[in-house]
Coordinates of C-alpha atoms and ligand atoms in Angstrom, one line a residue:
M1 CA 29.3 -54.8 72.8
K2 CA 32.0 -57.4 72.3
R3 CA 35.0 -58.0 74.6
V4 CA 38.2 -58.7 72.6
V5 CA 41.5 -59.7 74.0
C6 CA 44.5 -58.5 72.0
V7 CA 47.8 -60.3 72.6
A8 CA 51.2 -58.8 72.2
G9 CA 54.6 -59.8 73.6
A10 CA 57.5 -59.2 71.3
R11 CA 58.9 -56.2 69.3
P12 CA 57.1 -57.0 66.0
N13 CA 53.8 -57.3 67.7
Y14 CA 53.2 -53.8 69.1
M15 CA 52.9 -52.0 65.7
K16 CA 50.5 -54.7 64.5
T17 CA 48.3 -54.8 67.5
K18 CA 47.9 -51.0 67.9
P19 CA 45.8 -50.2 64.7
V20 CA 43.6 -53.3 65.5
M21 CA 43.0 -52.1 69.0
D22 CA 42.2 -48.6 67.9
A23 CA 39.7 -49.7 65.3
L24 CA 38.0 -52.1 67.6
E25 CA 37.6 -49.5 70.3
A26 CA 36.4 -46.9 67.8
A27 CA 33.7 -49.4 66.8
G28 CA 32.6 -49.8 70.4
A29 CA 34.3 -53.0 71.4
E30 CA 35.9 -53.4 74.8
V31 CA 39.6 -54.3 74.3
V32 CA 41.8 -56.0 76.9
L33 CA 45.5 -55.8 76.0
V34 CA 47.4 -58.8 77.3
H35 CA 51.3 -58.6 77.2
T36 CA 53.0 -62.0 77.5
G37 CA 56.4 -60.5 78.5
Q38 CA 58.3 -62.4 75.7
H39 CA 60.4 -59.2 75.1
Y40 CA 61.1 -57.1 78.2
D41 CA 64.1 -54.8 77.6
E42 CA 63.3 -51.1 77.5
A43 CA 64.8 -51.0 73.9
M44 CA 62.7 -54.1 72.8
N45 CA 59.5 -53.2 74.6
G46 CA 59.0 -50.0 76.6
V47 CA 60.0 -47.6 73.9
F48 CA 57.4 -49.0 71.6
F49 CA 54.6 -48.2 74.0
R50 CA 55.7 -44.6 74.2
D51 CA 56.4 -44.2 70.5
L52 CA 53.2 -45.8 69.4
G53 CA 51.0 -44.2 72.1
L54 CA 50.0 -47.7 73.2
R55 CA 48.4 -47.8 76.6
P56 CA 50.1 -49.9 79.3
P57 CA 49.0 -53.6 79.1
D58 CA 45.9 -54.4 81.0
R59 CA 47.3 -57.7 82.0
F60 CA 51.0 -58.8 82.0
L61 CA 52.1 -62.4 82.0
G62 CA 55.8 -61.8 82.5
V63 CA 57.1 -65.0 80.9
G64 CA 60.5 -63.7 79.8
S65 CA 63.1 -65.7 77.8
G66 CA 63.6 -69.4 77.5
S67 CA 63.8 -72.3 75.1
H68 CA 60.9 -72.6 72.7
A69 CA 59.1 -75.1 74.8
Q70 CA 59.7 -73.2 78.0
Q71 CA 58.5 -69.9 76.6
T72 CA 55.5 -71.3 74.8
G73 CA 54.5 -73.4 77.8
R74 CA 54.9 -70.5 80.2
V75 CA 52.7 -68.3 78.1
M76 CA 50.1 -71.1 77.8
A77 CA 50.0 -71.8 81.5
A78 CA 49.6 -68.1 82.4
F79 CA 47.2 -67.3 79.6
E80 CA 44.7 -70.1 80.3
P81 CA 43.4 -68.9 83.7
L82 CA 43.5 -65.3 82.5
L83 CA 41.3 -66.2 79.6
A84 CA 38.8 -68.0 81.8
D85 CA 38.7 -64.9 84.0
L86 CA 38.2 -62.4 81.2
A87 CA 35.8 -64.6 79.2
P88 CA 36.1 -62.5 76.0
D89 CA 34.1 -63.0 72.8
A90 CA 37.2 -63.1 70.7
V91 CA 41.0 -63.2 71.0
V92 CA 43.3 -61.5 68.4
V93 CA 46.8 -62.8 67.9
V94 CA 49.3 -61.2 65.5
G95 CA 52.3 -62.4 63.6
D96 CA 54.3 -65.5 64.2
V97 CA 56.2 -65.4 67.4
N98 CA 56.0 -67.9 70.3
S99 CA 53.5 -65.8 72.2
T100 CA 51.2 -65.9 69.1
L101 CA 51.1 -69.7 68.9
A102 CA 50.9 -70.1 72.7
C103 CA 47.8 -67.9 73.1
A104 CA 46.2 -69.4 69.9
L105 CA 46.4 -72.9 71.3
V106 CA 44.9 -71.9 74.6
T107 CA 42.1 -69.9 72.9
A108 CA 41.2 -72.8 70.5
K109 CA 40.5 -75.1 73.4
A110 CA 38.9 -72.5 75.7
G111 CA 36.0 -71.3 73.5
P112 CA 36.3 -67.7 72.4
L113 CA 36.7 -67.1 68.7
L114 CA 40.3 -66.7 67.5
A115 CA 41.5 -64.3 64.9
H116 CA 44.9 -64.4 63.4
V117 CA 46.2 -61.2 61.9
E118 CA 48.9 -61.9 59.3
A119 CA 47.4 -65.3 58.4
G120 CA 48.6 -67.3 55.4
L121 CA 52.2 -66.2 55.2
R122 CA 54.4 -69.1 54.3
S123 CA 58.2 -69.4 53.8
R124 CA 57.9 -73.1 53.3
D125 CA 61.1 -73.3 55.4
W126 CA 60.5 -75.6 58.3
T127 CA 63.8 -74.8 59.9
M128 CA 62.3 -71.4 60.9
P129 CA 60.5 -71.6 64.2
E130 CA 58.1 -68.9 62.9
E131 CA 56.9 -71.2 60.1
V132 CA 55.8 -73.7 62.7
N133 CA 54.1 -70.9 64.6
R134 CA 52.4 -69.5 61.5
V135 CA 51.0 -72.8 60.2
A136 CA 49.9 -74.1 63.6
T137 CA 48.2 -70.8 64.5
D138 CA 46.3 -70.6 61.3
R139 CA 45.1 -74.2 61.7
V140 CA 43.3 -73.4 65.0
S141 CA 42.0 -69.9 64.0
D142 CA 38.4 -69.1 63.2
Y143 CA 39.3 -65.9 61.3
L144 CA 42.3 -65.8 59.0
L145 CA 43.1 -62.2 58.3
A146 CA 45.5 -62.1 55.4
P147 CA 47.8 -59.2 54.4
S148 CA 48.2 -60.0 50.7
P149 CA 46.7 -62.1 47.9
D150 CA 49.6 -64.7 48.1
A151 CA 48.6 -65.4 51.7
V152 CA 45.0 -65.9 50.6
D153 CA 46.1 -68.3 47.9
N154 CA 48.2 -70.3 50.5
L155 CA 45.1 -70.6 52.8
R156 CA 42.9 -71.7 49.9
A157 CA 45.4 -74.3 48.8
E158 CA 45.5 -75.6 52.4
G159 CA 41.8 -76.1 52.3
Y160 CA 40.4 -73.4 54.6
R161 CA 36.8 -72.4 54.3
E162 CA 36.1 -69.3 52.3
D163 CA 34.2 -67.6 55.1
Q164 CA 37.3 -67.9 57.4
V165 CA 39.6 -66.1 55.0
H166 CA 39.6 -62.3 54.7
L167 CA 42.0 -60.2 52.7
V168 CA 42.4 -57.2 55.0
G169 CA 45.8 -55.7 54.0
N170 CA 48.8 -54.9 56.1
V171 CA 48.2 -53.6 59.7
M172 CA 51.9 -52.9 60.1
I173 CA 51.7 -50.5 57.3
D174 CA 48.8 -48.7 59.0
T175 CA 51.1 -47.9 61.8
L176 CA 54.0 -46.9 59.5
L177 CA 51.9 -44.5 57.6
A178 CA 50.4 -43.0 60.8
N179 CA 53.8 -42.3 62.3
L180 CA 56.0 -41.4 59.3
E181 CA 55.9 -37.6 59.7
R182 CA 56.5 -37.8 63.4
A183 CA 59.4 -40.2 62.8
R184 CA 61.0 -37.9 60.3
A185 CA 60.8 -35.1 62.8
H186 CA 62.4 -37.2 65.6
G187 CA 66.0 -36.2 64.9
V188 CA 67.7 -39.6 64.8
L189 CA 69.8 -38.9 61.7
A190 CA 71.3 -35.8 63.2
G191 CA 71.9 -37.7 66.4
Y192 CA 74.0 -40.3 64.5
G193 CA 75.6 -37.7 62.2
L194 CA 74.0 -39.4 59.1
T195 CA 73.1 -37.8 55.8
P196 CA 69.9 -38.9 54.1
G197 CA 70.7 -41.3 51.2
E198 CA 74.3 -41.8 52.2
Y199 CA 74.2 -44.7 54.5
G200 CA 72.9 -48.3 54.7
L201 CA 70.8 -49.8 57.5
V202 CA 71.3 -53.4 58.7
T203 CA 69.3 -55.7 61.0
L204 CA 70.2 -59.3 61.9
H205 CA 68.4 -61.6 64.3
R206 CA 67.3 -64.8 62.6
P207 CA 68.7 -67.8 64.4
A208 CA 70.0 -69.1 61.0
N209 CA 72.1 -66.0 60.6
V210 CA 73.2 -65.1 64.1
D211 CA 73.4 -68.3 66.2
D212 CA 76.2 -69.9 64.2
P213 CA 79.5 -67.9 64.5
A214 CA 80.7 -69.1 61.1
V215 CA 77.6 -67.9 59.3
L216 CA 77.6 -64.6 61.2
A217 CA 81.3 -64.1 60.5
G218 CA 80.6 -64.6 56.7
L219 CA 77.8 -62.1 56.8
L220 CA 80.0 -59.6 58.7
K221 CA 82.7 -60.0 56.1
A222 CA 80.1 -59.3 53.3
L223 CA 78.9 -56.2 55.3
G224 CA 82.5 -54.9 55.5
E225 CA 82.8 -55.1 51.7
I226 CA 79.5 -53.3 51.2
A227 CA 80.5 -50.7 53.7
G228 CA 83.4 -49.8 51.4
R229 CA 80.7 -48.4 49.0
C230 CA 78.2 -47.2 51.6
P231 CA 78.8 -46.9 55.4
L232 CA 76.4 -49.2 57.4
L233 CA 74.5 -48.6 60.7
L234 CA 73.5 -51.8 62.6
P235 CA 71.1 -51.5 65.5
V236 CA 71.9 -54.7 67.4
H237 CA 69.2 -57.2 68.4
P238 CA 69.9 -58.7 71.9
R239 CA 70.0 -62.2 70.4
A240 CA 73.0 -61.2 68.3
A241 CA 74.7 -58.9 70.8
G242 CA 77.1 -61.3 72.4
R243 CA 78.3 -63.0 69.2
L244 CA 78.8 -59.6 67.4
A245 CA 80.9 -58.4 70.3
D246 CA 83.0 -61.6 70.2
L247 CA 83.5 -61.6 66.4
G248 CA 84.1 -57.8 66.1
V249 CA 82.8 -55.8 63.2
P250 CA 84.7 -54.6 60.1
G251 CA 85.4 -50.9 59.5
G252 CA 82.5 -48.9 58.1
V253 CA 80.0 -51.0 60.1
R254 CA 78.7 -49.2 63.2
L255 CA 77.0 -51.1 65.9
V256 CA 74.3 -49.2 67.9
P257 CA 71.7 -50.2 70.4
P258 CA 68.3 -51.4 69.1
A259 CA 66.4 -48.4 67.8
G260 CA 63.0 -47.3 69.0
Y261 CA 60.1 -47.4 66.6
L262 CA 60.1 -43.8 65.4
D263 CA 63.9 -43.8 65.1
F264 CA 64.0 -47.0 63.2
I265 CA 61.2 -45.9 60.7
A266 CA 63.2 -42.6 60.1
L267 CA 66.4 -44.6 59.6
Q268 CA 64.8 -46.9 57.0
D269 CA 63.1 -44.0 55.3
A270 CA 66.3 -42.1 54.7
A271 CA 68.5 -45.1 54.0
R272 CA 70.1 -45.7 50.6
I273 CA 69.8 -49.4 51.2
V274 CA 68.5 -51.7 53.9
L275 CA 70.0 -55.2 54.5
T276 CA 67.9 -57.3 56.8
D277 CA 66.6 -60.7 57.8
S278 CA 63.5 -59.2 59.5
G279 CA 60.1 -60.0 58.3
G280 CA 58.6 -56.7 59.1
V281 CA 61.4 -54.6 57.7
Q282 CA 60.9 -56.3 54.2
E283 CA 57.4 -54.9 54.3
E284 CA 58.2 -51.5 55.7
T285 CA 61.0 -50.9 53.1
T286 CA 58.5 -51.8 50.4
A287 CA 56.0 -49.4 51.7
L288 CA 58.6 -46.7 51.9
G289 CA 60.1 -47.5 48.5
V290 CA 63.5 -48.1 49.9
P291 CA 65.7 -50.8 48.4
C292 CA 65.9 -53.9 50.6
V293 CA 68.3 -56.8 50.4
T294 CA 67.0 -59.8 52.4
L295 CA 69.7 -61.9 53.9
R296 CA 67.7 -65.1 53.6
D297 CA 67.1 -67.8 50.9
N298 CA 63.3 -67.5 51.2
T299 CA 60.6 -65.1 52.3
E300 CA 57.1 -65.6 53.6
R301 CA 56.5 -62.1 52.1
P302 CA 57.0 -62.8 48.4
I303 CA 54.8 -59.7 47.5
T304 CA 57.7 -57.5 48.7
V305 CA 59.8 -59.0 45.9
E306 CA 57.1 -59.2 43.3
Q307 CA 55.5 -55.8 44.0
G308 CA 58.0 -54.0 46.2
T309 CA 61.7 -53.2 46.6
N310 CA 62.9 -56.5 48.1
V311 CA 65.6 -58.7 46.6
L312 CA 66.6 -62.0 48.2
A313 CA 70.3 -62.5 48.6
G314 CA 70.6 -65.6 50.7
R315 CA 73.5 -65.7 53.2
D316 CA 76.4 -66.7 51.0
P317 CA 78.9 -63.8 51.5
D318 CA 79.9 -63.4 47.8
R319 CA 76.2 -63.4 46.7
V320 CA 75.3 -60.9 49.4
V321 CA 78.0 -58.5 48.3
A322 CA 77.2 -58.9 44.6
T323 CA 73.4 -58.4 45.2
A324 CA 73.9 -55.3 47.4
L325 CA 76.3 -53.7 44.9
R326 CA 73.9 -54.4 42.1
V327 CA 71.0 -52.8 44.1
L328 CA 73.2 -49.8 45.0
D329 CA 73.9 -49.3 41.3
D330 CA 70.4 -50.1 40.0
P331 CA 67.8 -49.7 42.8
P332 CA 64.4 -51.4 42.3
A333 CA 61.6 -49.1 41.4
P334 CA 59.3 -48.2 44.4
R335 CA 55.8 -49.8 44.3
R336 CA 53.3 -50.4 47.0
P337 CA 50.9 -53.4 47.1
A338 CA 47.2 -52.9 47.2
L339 CA 45.5 -52.6 50.6
W340 CA 48.7 -51.5 52.3
D341 CA 46.8 -48.2 52.6
G342 CA 46.5 -47.5 56.3
R343 CA 43.0 -49.0 56.7
A344 CA 43.8 -52.6 57.4
G345 CA 43.1 -52.3 61.2
E346 CA 39.5 -51.0 60.3
R347 CA 39.0 -54.0 58.0
V348 CA 40.1 -56.4 60.8
A349 CA 37.6 -54.8 63.2
R350 CA 34.8 -55.0 60.7
V351 CA 35.3 -58.7 60.2
L352 CA 35.5 -59.4 63.9
L353 CA 32.5 -57.2 64.9
E354 CA 30.3 -58.3 62.0
G355 CA 31.1 -62.0 62.3
G356 CA 29.2 -64.4 64.4
T357 CA 29.8 -65.4 68.0
A358 CA 31.4 -68.6 69.2
R359 CA 27.9 -70.1 69.7
T360 CA 26.6 -69.3 66.2
R361 CA 29.8 -69.4 64.0
P362 CA 31.0 -72.7 62.5
R363 CA 34.4 -73.5 64.0
P364 CA 37.5 -74.6 62.0
T365 CA 36.7 -77.9 60.4
D366 CA 38.7 -80.6 58.8
R367 CA 38.7 -81.0 55.0
P368 CA 36.0 -83.5 54.0
A369 CA 37.1 -87.0 54.6
P370 CA 38.3 -88.8 51.5
A371 CA 35.6 -90.9 49.8
A372 CA 35.8 -94.5 51.0
Ligands
UD1_401 C1 61.6 -63.4 68.5 C2 60.7 -64.2 67.6 C3 61.0 -63.8 66.2 C4 61.0 -62.3 65.9 C5 61.8 -61.6 66.9 C6 61.6 -60.1 66.8 C7 60.0 -66.4 68.3 C8 60.2 -67.9 68.1 N1 60.9 -65.6 67.7 O1 62.9 -63.8 68.3 O2 60.1 -64.5 65.3 O3 61.4 -62.0 64.6 O4 61.5 -62.0 68.3 O5 62.6 -59.4 67.4 O6 59.1 -66.1 68.9 N2 66.5 -61.0 74.8 C9 66.9 -59.9 75.5 N3 65.9 -59.0 75.8 C10 64.6 -59.0 75.4 C11 64.3 -60.1 74.6 C12 65.2 -61.1 74.3 O7 68.0 -59.8 75.9 O8 63.9 -58.1 75.7 C13 67.5 -62.0 74.4 C14 67.4 -63.2 75.4 O9 68.8 -63.7 75.5 C15 66.7 -64.2 74.6 C16 67.0 -63.9 73.2 O10 67.1 -62.5 73.1 O11 67.0 -65.6 74.9 C17 66.0 -64.4 72.2 O12 64.7 -63.9 72.5 P1 63.4 -64.6 72.0 O13 62.2 -63.8 72.3 O14 63.4 -66.1 72.4 O15 63.6 -64.7 70.4 P2 64.0 -63.6 69.4 O16 65.3 -64.1 68.8 O17 63.9 -62.3 70.0
UDP402 N1 62.4 -52.2 64.6 C1 62.7 -51.2 65.5 N2 64.0 -51.1 65.9 C2 65.0 -51.9 65.5 C3 64.7 -52.9 64.6 C4 63.4 -53.1 64.1 O1 61.9 -50.5 65.8 O2 66.2 -51.7 65.9 C5 61.0 -52.4 64.1 C6 60.8 -52.4 62.6 O3 60.6 -51.1 62.1 C7 59.5 -53.2 62.5 C8 59.7 -54.3 63.6 O4 60.6 -53.7 64.6 O5 58.4 -52.4 62.8 C9 60.2 -55.5 63.1 O6 60.5 -56.4 64.2 P1 61.7 -57.5 64.1 O7 62.6 -57.2 62.9 O8 62.3 -57.5 65.4 O9 60.9 -58.8 63.9 P2 60.3 -59.6 62.6 O10 59.5 -58.7 61.8 O11 61.5 -60.2 61.9 O12 59.5 -60.6 63.2

C-alpha cells in the first residue's frame, strides 16, 4: 500500500482534491489530507468540506493570509517537518495557488514523488502570481497530470520527459458532474428570487481586476450597462469586498456573500451568462454549456475558448460591454472537451499507483546539455 499526502488550502483546491482522494482510497492507498489554511473563512473553506463530503483535514498548518513570500514561506516551514513525520511515498498538489508551490518545493527536496494535478496550463502572463506557481511547480514535479491536450503540448514544448506527462482530464469536472443534481435541488435560486435563464452571474478576484480601484471602477461601470439587459448577481470574494464597498455598485448588480459550492454550481447552471476572471469557472461553464465572458486578456485554459463556451473580453469596459451583449444575443454553442468525463480522478490514481517509487523512478532531469 502506498501512503499519499494530498494538499489543499484554498477555495479552488477542494473540488480538485476530492476526486483524487476518493480514487486513491478506492484503490487501496492510505491518504493523508493536509490543509495549509491559506483560506479559512467559513464561506471560503468550511462550506466546501460539508458540500463536497470532504472529511476534516488530517493535518492543519493554519498559515492564513499574508504577502506572497510570507504565505509561501509559512507553508514551507510548516510542511517540511510534517512531511518528514509522515514519510509518504508521494505528494499530490493541485492547481496554482501559493500552497501548491510551497508544498511542491518542500516535497522536491525531501524525497517523496511529487504529482501536480492540472499541470501544463500556461497563460504566458507573468504578471499573474499563478503563472509563476504553475511553471515552478511543474518544474519540480515527477508526475505532470494534464487536464487537456494544450497542456500536454506546453509540457512537451518545455522539454519534459514523455513518461512524466499524462493526459488525465479535468478533476474539477469530476466533482461538478458528481454534484450537479444535488446542486440543482439545493434551492439557491428560490432563496435569491431568481428565475432560471433570466440573470447573469459574476465573479471577480484576480489582483489585476480588483486591486486597482480605477480598473475595478471601469469593470463595475461595464457591469452596470450589462445589467440593463440582464440583472447580475455577484458573490463577493473577500479580496474584493472592501474595494467594492468603497466604490459602490451600479443598479441591477446585486452583491451577495461568497456562495457555497453547491449553490454556486446551481447558480452557474441556471445563469443566462457568466462573467468571470476565475480559472475554474471558465471550465465549469464550459462543462455546463453556459456562456462565459472572461474578464481577462488571456487564459491558461484555451480549450474553454476553442472547444467550450468561453469568450475572452479583456478588461476594457467598452469591450466588456460589447462582448457581453454579443454573447447575450448569440450565445456560443455548448461543447465539452474530451476526458472531461467524470473519470479524471481515477486516471490520476492509476498513474500514481502504477508508477515507480522514489527509489526506482527517474527524477525530473534537465534537458540534455547543448553539444560543446
Ligand atoms: C488565491 C489564489 C488565487 C485563487 C484564489 C481563489 C494565490 C497566489 N492566489 O487568491 O490563485 O484564484 O485564491 O479564490 O495563491 N481572505 C479572507 N478570508 C479568507 C481568505 C482570504 O478574508 O478565507 C482575504 C485576506 O484579506 C487575504 C486576501 O483575501 O489577504 C487574499 O487571499 P489570498 O489567499 O492571499 O489570495 P486570493 O486573492 O484569495
Ligand atoms: N466558487 C464557489 N463560490 C463562489 C465562487 C466560486 O463555490 O462564490 C467555486 C467555483 O464553482 C469553482 C471554484 O470555486 O469550483 C473556483 O474557485 P475560484 O474562482 O476562487 O479560484 P480560481 O479557479 O480562479 O483559482
